mmCIF file with all atom_site columns, C-alpha atoms in Angstrom:
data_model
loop_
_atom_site.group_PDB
_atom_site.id
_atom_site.type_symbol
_atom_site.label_atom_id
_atom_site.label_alt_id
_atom_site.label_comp_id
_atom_site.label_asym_id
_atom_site.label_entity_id
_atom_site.label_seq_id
_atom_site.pdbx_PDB_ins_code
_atom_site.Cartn_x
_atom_site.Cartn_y
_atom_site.Cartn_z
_atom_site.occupancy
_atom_site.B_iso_or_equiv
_atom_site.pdbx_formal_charge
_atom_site.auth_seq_id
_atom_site.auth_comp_id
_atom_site.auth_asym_id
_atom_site.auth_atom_id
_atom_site.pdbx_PDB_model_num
ATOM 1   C CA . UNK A 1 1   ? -86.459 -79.729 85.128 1.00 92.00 ? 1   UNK A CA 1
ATOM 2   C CA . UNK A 1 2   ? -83.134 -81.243 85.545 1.00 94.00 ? 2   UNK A CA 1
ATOM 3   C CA . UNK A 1 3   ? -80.238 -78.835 86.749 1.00 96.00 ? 3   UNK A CA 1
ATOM 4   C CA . UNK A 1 4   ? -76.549 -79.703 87.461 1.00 97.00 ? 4   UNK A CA 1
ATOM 5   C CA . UNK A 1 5   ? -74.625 -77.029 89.220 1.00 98.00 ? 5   UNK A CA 1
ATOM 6   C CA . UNK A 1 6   ? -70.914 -77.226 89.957 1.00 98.00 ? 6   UNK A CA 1
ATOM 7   C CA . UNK A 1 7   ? -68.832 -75.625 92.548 1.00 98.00 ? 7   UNK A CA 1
ATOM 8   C CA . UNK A 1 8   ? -65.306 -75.582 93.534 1.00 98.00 ? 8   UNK A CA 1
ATOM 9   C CA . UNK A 1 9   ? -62.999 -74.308 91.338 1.00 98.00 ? 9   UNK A CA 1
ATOM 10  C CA . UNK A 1 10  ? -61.032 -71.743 91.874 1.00 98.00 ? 10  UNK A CA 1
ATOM 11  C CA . UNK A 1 11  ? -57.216 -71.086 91.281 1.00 98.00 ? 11  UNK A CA 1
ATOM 12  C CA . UNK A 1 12  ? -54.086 -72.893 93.275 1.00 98.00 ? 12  UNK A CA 1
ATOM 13  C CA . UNK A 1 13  ? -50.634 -73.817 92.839 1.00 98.00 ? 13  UNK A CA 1
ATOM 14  C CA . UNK A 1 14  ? -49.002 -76.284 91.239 1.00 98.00 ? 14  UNK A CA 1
ATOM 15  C CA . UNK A 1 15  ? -49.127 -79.424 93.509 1.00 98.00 ? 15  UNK A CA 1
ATOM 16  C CA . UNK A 1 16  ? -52.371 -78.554 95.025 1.00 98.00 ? 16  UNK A CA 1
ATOM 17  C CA . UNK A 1 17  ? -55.891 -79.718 95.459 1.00 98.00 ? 17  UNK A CA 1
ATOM 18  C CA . UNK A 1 18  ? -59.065 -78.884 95.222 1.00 98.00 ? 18  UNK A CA 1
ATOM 19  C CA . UNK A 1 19  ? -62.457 -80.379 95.782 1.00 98.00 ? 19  UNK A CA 1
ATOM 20  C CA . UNK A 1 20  ? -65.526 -79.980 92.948 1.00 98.00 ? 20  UNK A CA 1
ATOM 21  C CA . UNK A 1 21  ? -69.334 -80.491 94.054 1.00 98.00 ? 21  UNK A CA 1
ATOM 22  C CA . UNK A 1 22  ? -71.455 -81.127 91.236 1.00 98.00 ? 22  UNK A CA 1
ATOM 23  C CA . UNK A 1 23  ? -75.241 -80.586 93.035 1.00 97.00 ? 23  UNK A CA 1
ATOM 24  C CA . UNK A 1 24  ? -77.869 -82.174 90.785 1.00 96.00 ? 24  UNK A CA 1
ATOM 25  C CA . UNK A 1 25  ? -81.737 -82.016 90.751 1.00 93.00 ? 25  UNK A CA 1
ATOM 26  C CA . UNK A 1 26  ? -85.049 -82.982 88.729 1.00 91.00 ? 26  UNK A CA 1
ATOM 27  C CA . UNK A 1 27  ? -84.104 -86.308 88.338 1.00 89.00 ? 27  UNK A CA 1
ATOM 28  C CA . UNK A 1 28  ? -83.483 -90.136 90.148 1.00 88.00 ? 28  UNK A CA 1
ATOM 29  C CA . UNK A 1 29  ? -79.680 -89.424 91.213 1.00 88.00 ? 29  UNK A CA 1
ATOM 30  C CA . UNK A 1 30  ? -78.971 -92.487 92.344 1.00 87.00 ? 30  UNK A CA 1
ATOM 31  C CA . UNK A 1 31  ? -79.821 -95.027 89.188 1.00 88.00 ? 31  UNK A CA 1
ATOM 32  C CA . UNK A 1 32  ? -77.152 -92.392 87.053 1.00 92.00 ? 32  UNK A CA 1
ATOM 33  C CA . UNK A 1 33  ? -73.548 -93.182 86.180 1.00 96.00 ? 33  UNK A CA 1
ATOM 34  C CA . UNK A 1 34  ? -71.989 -89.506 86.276 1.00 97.00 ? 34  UNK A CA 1
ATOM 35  C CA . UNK A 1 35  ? -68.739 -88.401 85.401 1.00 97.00 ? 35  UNK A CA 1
ATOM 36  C CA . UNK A 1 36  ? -66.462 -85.363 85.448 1.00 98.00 ? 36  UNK A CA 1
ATOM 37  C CA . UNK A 1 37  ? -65.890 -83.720 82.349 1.00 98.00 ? 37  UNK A CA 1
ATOM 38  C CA . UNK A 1 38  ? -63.524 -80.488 81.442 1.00 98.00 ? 38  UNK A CA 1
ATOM 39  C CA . UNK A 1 39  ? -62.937 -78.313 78.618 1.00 98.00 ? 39  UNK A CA 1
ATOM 40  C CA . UNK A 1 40  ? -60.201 -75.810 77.448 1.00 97.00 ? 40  UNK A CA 1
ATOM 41  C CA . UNK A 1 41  ? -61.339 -72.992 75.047 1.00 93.00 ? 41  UNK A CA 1
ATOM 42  C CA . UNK A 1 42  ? -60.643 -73.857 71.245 1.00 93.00 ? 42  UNK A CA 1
ATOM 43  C CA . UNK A 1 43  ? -60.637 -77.919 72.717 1.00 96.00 ? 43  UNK A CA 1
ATOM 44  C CA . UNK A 1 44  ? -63.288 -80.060 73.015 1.00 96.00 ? 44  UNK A CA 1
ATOM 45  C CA . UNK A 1 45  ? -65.266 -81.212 75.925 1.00 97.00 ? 45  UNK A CA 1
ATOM 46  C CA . UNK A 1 46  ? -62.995 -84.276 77.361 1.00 97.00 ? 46  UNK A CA 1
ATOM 47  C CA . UNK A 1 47  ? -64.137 -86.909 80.016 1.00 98.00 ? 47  UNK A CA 1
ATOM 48  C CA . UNK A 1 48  ? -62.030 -86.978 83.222 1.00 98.00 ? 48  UNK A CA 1
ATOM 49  C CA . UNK A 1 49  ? -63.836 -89.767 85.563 1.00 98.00 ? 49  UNK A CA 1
ATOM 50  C CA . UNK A 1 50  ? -66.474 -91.773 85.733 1.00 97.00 ? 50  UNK A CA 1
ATOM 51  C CA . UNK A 1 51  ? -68.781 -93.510 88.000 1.00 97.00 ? 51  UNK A CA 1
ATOM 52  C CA . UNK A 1 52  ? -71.457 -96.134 88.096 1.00 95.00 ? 52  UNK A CA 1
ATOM 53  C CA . UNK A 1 53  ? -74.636 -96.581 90.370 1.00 93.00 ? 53  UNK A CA 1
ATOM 54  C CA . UNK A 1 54  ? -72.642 -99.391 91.845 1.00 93.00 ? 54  UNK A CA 1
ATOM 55  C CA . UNK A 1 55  ? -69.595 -97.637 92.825 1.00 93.00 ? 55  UNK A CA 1
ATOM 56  C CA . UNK A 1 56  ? -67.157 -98.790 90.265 1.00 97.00 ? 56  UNK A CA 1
ATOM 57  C CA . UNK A 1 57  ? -65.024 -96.408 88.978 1.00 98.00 ? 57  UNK A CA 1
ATOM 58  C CA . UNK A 1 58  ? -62.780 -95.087 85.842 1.00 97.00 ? 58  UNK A CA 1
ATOM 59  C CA . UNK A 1 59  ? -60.491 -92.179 84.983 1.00 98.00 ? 59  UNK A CA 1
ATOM 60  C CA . UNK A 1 60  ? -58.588 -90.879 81.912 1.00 98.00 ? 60  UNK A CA 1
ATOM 61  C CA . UNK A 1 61  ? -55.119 -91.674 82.104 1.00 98.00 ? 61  UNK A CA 1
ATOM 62  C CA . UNK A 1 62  ? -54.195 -88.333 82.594 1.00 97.00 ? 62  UNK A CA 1
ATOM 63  C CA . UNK A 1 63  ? -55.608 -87.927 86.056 1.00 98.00 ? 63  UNK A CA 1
ATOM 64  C CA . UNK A 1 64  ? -55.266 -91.447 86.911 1.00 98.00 ? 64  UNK A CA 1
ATOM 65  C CA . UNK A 1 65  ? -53.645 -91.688 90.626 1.00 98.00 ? 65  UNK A CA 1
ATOM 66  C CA . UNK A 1 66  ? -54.650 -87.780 91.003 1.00 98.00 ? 66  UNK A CA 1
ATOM 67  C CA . UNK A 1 67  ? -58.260 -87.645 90.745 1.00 98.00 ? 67  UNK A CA 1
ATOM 68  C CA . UNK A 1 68  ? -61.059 -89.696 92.875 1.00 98.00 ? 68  UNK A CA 1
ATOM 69  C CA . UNK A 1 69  ? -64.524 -89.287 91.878 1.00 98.00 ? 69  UNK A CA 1
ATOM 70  C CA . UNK A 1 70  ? -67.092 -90.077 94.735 1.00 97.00 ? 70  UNK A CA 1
ATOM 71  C CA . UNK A 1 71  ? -70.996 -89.607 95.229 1.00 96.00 ? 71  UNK A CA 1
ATOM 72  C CA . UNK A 1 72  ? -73.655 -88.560 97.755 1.00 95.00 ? 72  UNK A CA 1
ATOM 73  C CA . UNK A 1 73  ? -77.131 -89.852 97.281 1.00 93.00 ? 73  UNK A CA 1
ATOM 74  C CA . UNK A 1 74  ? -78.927 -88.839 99.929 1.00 95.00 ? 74  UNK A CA 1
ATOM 75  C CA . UNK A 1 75  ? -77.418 -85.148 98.593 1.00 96.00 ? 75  UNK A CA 1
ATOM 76  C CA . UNK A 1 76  ? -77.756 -85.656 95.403 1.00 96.00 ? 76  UNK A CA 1
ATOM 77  C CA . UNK A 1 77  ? -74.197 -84.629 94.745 1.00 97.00 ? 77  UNK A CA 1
ATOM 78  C CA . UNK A 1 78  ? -70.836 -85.739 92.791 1.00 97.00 ? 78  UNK A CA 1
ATOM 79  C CA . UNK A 1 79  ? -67.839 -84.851 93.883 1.00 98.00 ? 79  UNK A CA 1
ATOM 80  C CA . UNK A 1 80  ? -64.314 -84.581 92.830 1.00 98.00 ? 80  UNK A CA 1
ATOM 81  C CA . UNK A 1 81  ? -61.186 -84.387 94.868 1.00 98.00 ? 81  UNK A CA 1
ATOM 82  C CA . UNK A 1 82  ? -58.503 -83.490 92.868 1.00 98.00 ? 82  UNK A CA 1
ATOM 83  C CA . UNK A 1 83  ? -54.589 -83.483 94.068 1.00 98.00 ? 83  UNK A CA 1
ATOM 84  C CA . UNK A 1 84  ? -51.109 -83.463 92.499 1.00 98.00 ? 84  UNK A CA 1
ATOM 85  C CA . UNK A 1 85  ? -52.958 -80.735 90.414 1.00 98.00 ? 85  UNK A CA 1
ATOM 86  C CA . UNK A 1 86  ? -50.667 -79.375 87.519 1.00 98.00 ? 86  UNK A CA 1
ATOM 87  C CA . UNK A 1 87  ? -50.943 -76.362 85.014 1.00 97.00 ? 87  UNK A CA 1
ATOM 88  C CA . UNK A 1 88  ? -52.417 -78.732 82.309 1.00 97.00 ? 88  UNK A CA 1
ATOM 89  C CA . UNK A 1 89  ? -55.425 -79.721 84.430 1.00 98.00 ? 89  UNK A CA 1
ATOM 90  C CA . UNK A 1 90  ? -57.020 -76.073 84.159 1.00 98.00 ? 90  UNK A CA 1
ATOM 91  C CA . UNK A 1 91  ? -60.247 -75.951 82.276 1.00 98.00 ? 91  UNK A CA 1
ATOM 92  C CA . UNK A 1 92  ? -63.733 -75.780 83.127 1.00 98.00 ? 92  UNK A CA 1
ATOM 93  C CA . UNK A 1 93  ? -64.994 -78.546 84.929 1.00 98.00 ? 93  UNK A CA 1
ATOM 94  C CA . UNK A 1 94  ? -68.477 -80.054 84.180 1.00 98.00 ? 94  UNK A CA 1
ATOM 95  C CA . UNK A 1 95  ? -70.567 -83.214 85.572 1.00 97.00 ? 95  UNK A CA 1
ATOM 96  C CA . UNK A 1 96  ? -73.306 -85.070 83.644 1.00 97.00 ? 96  UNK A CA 1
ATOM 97  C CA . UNK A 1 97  ? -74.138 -88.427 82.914 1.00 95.00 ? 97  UNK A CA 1
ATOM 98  C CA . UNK A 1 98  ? -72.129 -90.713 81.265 1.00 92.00 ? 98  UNK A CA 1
ATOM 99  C CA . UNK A 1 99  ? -74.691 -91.191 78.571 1.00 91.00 ? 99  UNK A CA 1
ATOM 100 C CA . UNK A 1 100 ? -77.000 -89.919 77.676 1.00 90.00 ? 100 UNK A CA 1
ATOM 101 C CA . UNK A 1 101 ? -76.184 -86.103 78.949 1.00 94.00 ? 101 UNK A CA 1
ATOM 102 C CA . UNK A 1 102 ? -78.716 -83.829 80.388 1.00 94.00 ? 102 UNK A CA 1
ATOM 103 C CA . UNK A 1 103 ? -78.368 -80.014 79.706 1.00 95.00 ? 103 UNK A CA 1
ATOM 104 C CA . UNK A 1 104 ? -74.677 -78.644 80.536 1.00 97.00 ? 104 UNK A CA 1
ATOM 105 C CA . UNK A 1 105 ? -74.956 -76.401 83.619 1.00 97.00 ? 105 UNK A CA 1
ATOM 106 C CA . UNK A 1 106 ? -72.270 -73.653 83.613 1.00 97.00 ? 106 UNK A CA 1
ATOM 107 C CA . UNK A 1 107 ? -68.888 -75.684 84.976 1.00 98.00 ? 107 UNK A CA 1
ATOM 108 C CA . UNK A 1 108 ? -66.709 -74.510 87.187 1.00 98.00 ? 108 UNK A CA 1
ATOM 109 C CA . UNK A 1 109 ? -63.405 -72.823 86.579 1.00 98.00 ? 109 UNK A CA 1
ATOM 110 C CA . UNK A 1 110 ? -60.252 -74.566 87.715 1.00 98.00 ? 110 UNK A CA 1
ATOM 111 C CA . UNK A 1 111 ? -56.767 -72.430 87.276 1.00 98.00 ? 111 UNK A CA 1
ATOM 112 C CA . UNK A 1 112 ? -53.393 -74.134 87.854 1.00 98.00 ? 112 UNK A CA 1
ATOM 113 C CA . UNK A 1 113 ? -50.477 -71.669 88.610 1.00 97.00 ? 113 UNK A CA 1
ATOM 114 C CA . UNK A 1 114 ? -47.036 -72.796 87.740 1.00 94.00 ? 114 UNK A CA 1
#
């Protein structure tokens, strides 16, 4: 069945970075547009990036310039490198498709320090 695990959070400082891995299984990686998606308790579940099967790629304004999005298909895996971090960006961080989501797997936590 199809699984979506992601990795890489963890907390830092203002100003820092961090890298998420979003590792996905039991289905054709490579024909999916995925994105980056985070939530905040009592908030919902916002999109952060996005990006096609061609390579194209799109980000909320508030990460714009901060965030790249990026893909492995031979691994199966999205990433996210994330700089310039600041205390507003911490949430749990999720990947799925853009449409069409598969089950939620359990996000990553992502704490920004001020």
């Amino acid at each position: 069945q199809v699984q979506l695990v992601e990795s890489g959070g963890g907390l830092v400082q203002a100003g820092g970075s961090l890298r998420l891995s979003c590792a996905a299984s039991g289905m054709i990686f490579s024909i999916n547009a995925w994105g980056w998606y985070r939530q905040t308790p009592g908030k919902q579940r916002e999109w952060v990036a996005g990006l096609t099967s061609g390579g194209s790629t799109n980000y909320a304004n508030s990460v714009k310039g901060r965030f790249t999005i990026s893909r492995d298909n031979a691994k199966n895996t999205v990433y996210l490198q994330m700089s310039s971090l600041k205390p507003e960006d911490t949430a749990v961080y999720y990947c799925n498709r853009r449409t069409g989501w598969y089950p939620w797997g359990q996000g990553t936590q992502v704490t920004v320090s001020s």
